[in-house]
Amino acid sequence: MFGIGMPELLIILVVALIVFGPNKLPEVGKSMGRAVREFKKAINEFKQSMDVDTDLTEVKKAFDEIKGDVKETIEIKPKPEPEKKTELAEKTPEHKESQ
């Protein structure tokens, strides 16, 4: 428990008894218990919030990857234009020999 042994715990209880007195000690204990409980509750809610944010980030990343894949698949690429024969190419001797 927080690295506190039995001797340290007894010293803390004795000091609390001296400071708050025997009548207020139960009241202070209840208040401390509520405070610790609320603190733990806030920490758990924060952890859950972070888990949800992490899950949403992972889902968004996966969605973006799928979106990119779909765009690549759907993207219409223009067909390459066939090469046009030029007059110069038709007049070259290499072209005439291959025909």
Coordinates of C-alpha atoms in Angstrom, one line a residue:
M1 CA 0.0 0.0 0.0
F2 CA 2.0 3.0 -1.3
G3 CA 5.2 1.6 0.2
I4 CA 4.0 2.4 3.7
G5 CA 4.7 -0.3 6.4
M6 CA 2.9 -0.9 9.6
P7 CA 5.2 1.4 11.7
E8 CA 4.7 4.4 9.3
L9 CA 0.9 3.8 9.3
L10 CA 0.7 3.8 13.1
I11 CA 2.7 7.1 13.2
I12 CA 0.3 8.7 10.7
L13 CA -2.7 7.6 12.7
V14 CA -1.3 8.9 15.9
V15 CA -0.5 12.3 14.3
A16 CA -4.0 12.4 12.8
L17 CA -5.5 11.6 16.2
I18 CA -3.5 14.4 17.8
V19 CA -4.3 17.0 15.0
F20 CA -8.0 16.3 14.6
G21 CA -9.0 14.9 18.0
P22 CA -11.0 11.7 18.7
N23 CA -14.4 13.3 17.9
K24 CA -13.5 14.6 14.4
L25 CA -11.3 11.7 13.3
P26 CA -14.2 9.5 12.0
E27 CA -15.5 12.5 10.0
V28 CA -12.1 13.2 8.5
G29 CA -11.8 9.5 7.6
K30 CA -15.1 9.5 5.8
S31 CA -14.1 12.6 3.9
M32 CA -10.8 11.2 2.9
G33 CA -12.5 7.9 1.8
R34 CA -14.9 9.9 -0.4
A35 CA -12.1 11.9 -1.8
V36 CA -10.1 8.8 -2.7
R37 CA -13.1 7.1 -4.2
E38 CA -14.0 10.2 -6.3
F39 CA -10.3 10.4 -7.4
K40 CA -10.3 6.8 -8.5
K41 CA -13.6 7.2 -10.3
A42 CA -12.2 10.2 -12.2
I43 CA -9.1 8.3 -13.2
N44 CA -11.1 5.3 -14.5
E45 CA -13.4 7.7 -16.5
F46 CA -10.3 9.3 -18.0
K47 CA -8.8 5.9 -18.9
Q48 CA -12.1 4.9 -20.6
S49 CA -12.1 8.2 -22.5
M50 CA -8.6 7.6 -23.7
D51 CA -9.5 4.0 -24.8
V52 CA -12.4 5.3 -26.8
D53 CA -10.2 8.0 -28.4
T54 CA -7.6 5.3 -29.3
D55 CA -10.3 3.1 -30.8
L56 CA -11.7 6.0 -32.8
T57 CA -8.2 6.8 -34.1
E58 CA -7.7 3.2 -35.2
V59 CA -11.1 3.1 -36.9
K60 CA -10.4 6.4 -38.7
K61 CA -7.0 5.2 -39.9
A62 CA -8.5 2.0 -41.3
F63 CA -11.3 4.0 -42.9
D64 CA -8.7 6.3 -44.5
E65 CA -6.8 3.3 -45.9
I66 CA -10.0 1.8 -47.4
K67 CA -11.0 5.2 -48.8
G68 CA -7.6 5.5 -50.5
D69 CA -7.9 2.0 -51.9
V70 CA -11.3 2.7 -53.3
K71 CA -10.2 5.9 -54.9
E72 CA -7.3 4.1 -56.6
T73 CA -9.7 1.4 -57.8
I74 CA -12.3 3.8 -59.1
E75 CA -9.9 6.3 -60.6
I76 CA -10.4 6.4 -64.3
K77 CA -7.1 6.6 -66.1
P78 CA -7.0 7.9 -69.6
K79 CA -6.0 5.4 -72.2
P80 CA -2.7 6.1 -73.8
E81 CA -3.0 7.6 -77.3
P82 CA -1.8 5.5 -80.1
E83 CA 1.3 6.7 -81.7
K84 CA 0.7 8.8 -84.8
K85 CA 2.8 8.2 -87.8
T86 CA 4.5 11.3 -89.1
E87 CA 5.3 12.0 -92.6
L88 CA 9.0 11.9 -91.7
A89 CA 8.7 8.4 -90.2
E90 CA 7.0 7.2 -93.3
K91 CA 9.8 8.5 -95.6
T92 CA 12.7 7.0 -93.7
P93 CA 14.4 4.0 -95.3
E94 CA 14.2 2.0 -92.0
H95 CA 10.4 2.3 -92.0
K96 CA 10.1 1.3 -95.7
E97 CA 12.2 -1.8 -95.2
S98 CA 10.2 -3.1 -92.3
Q99 CA 7.0 -2.9 -94.3

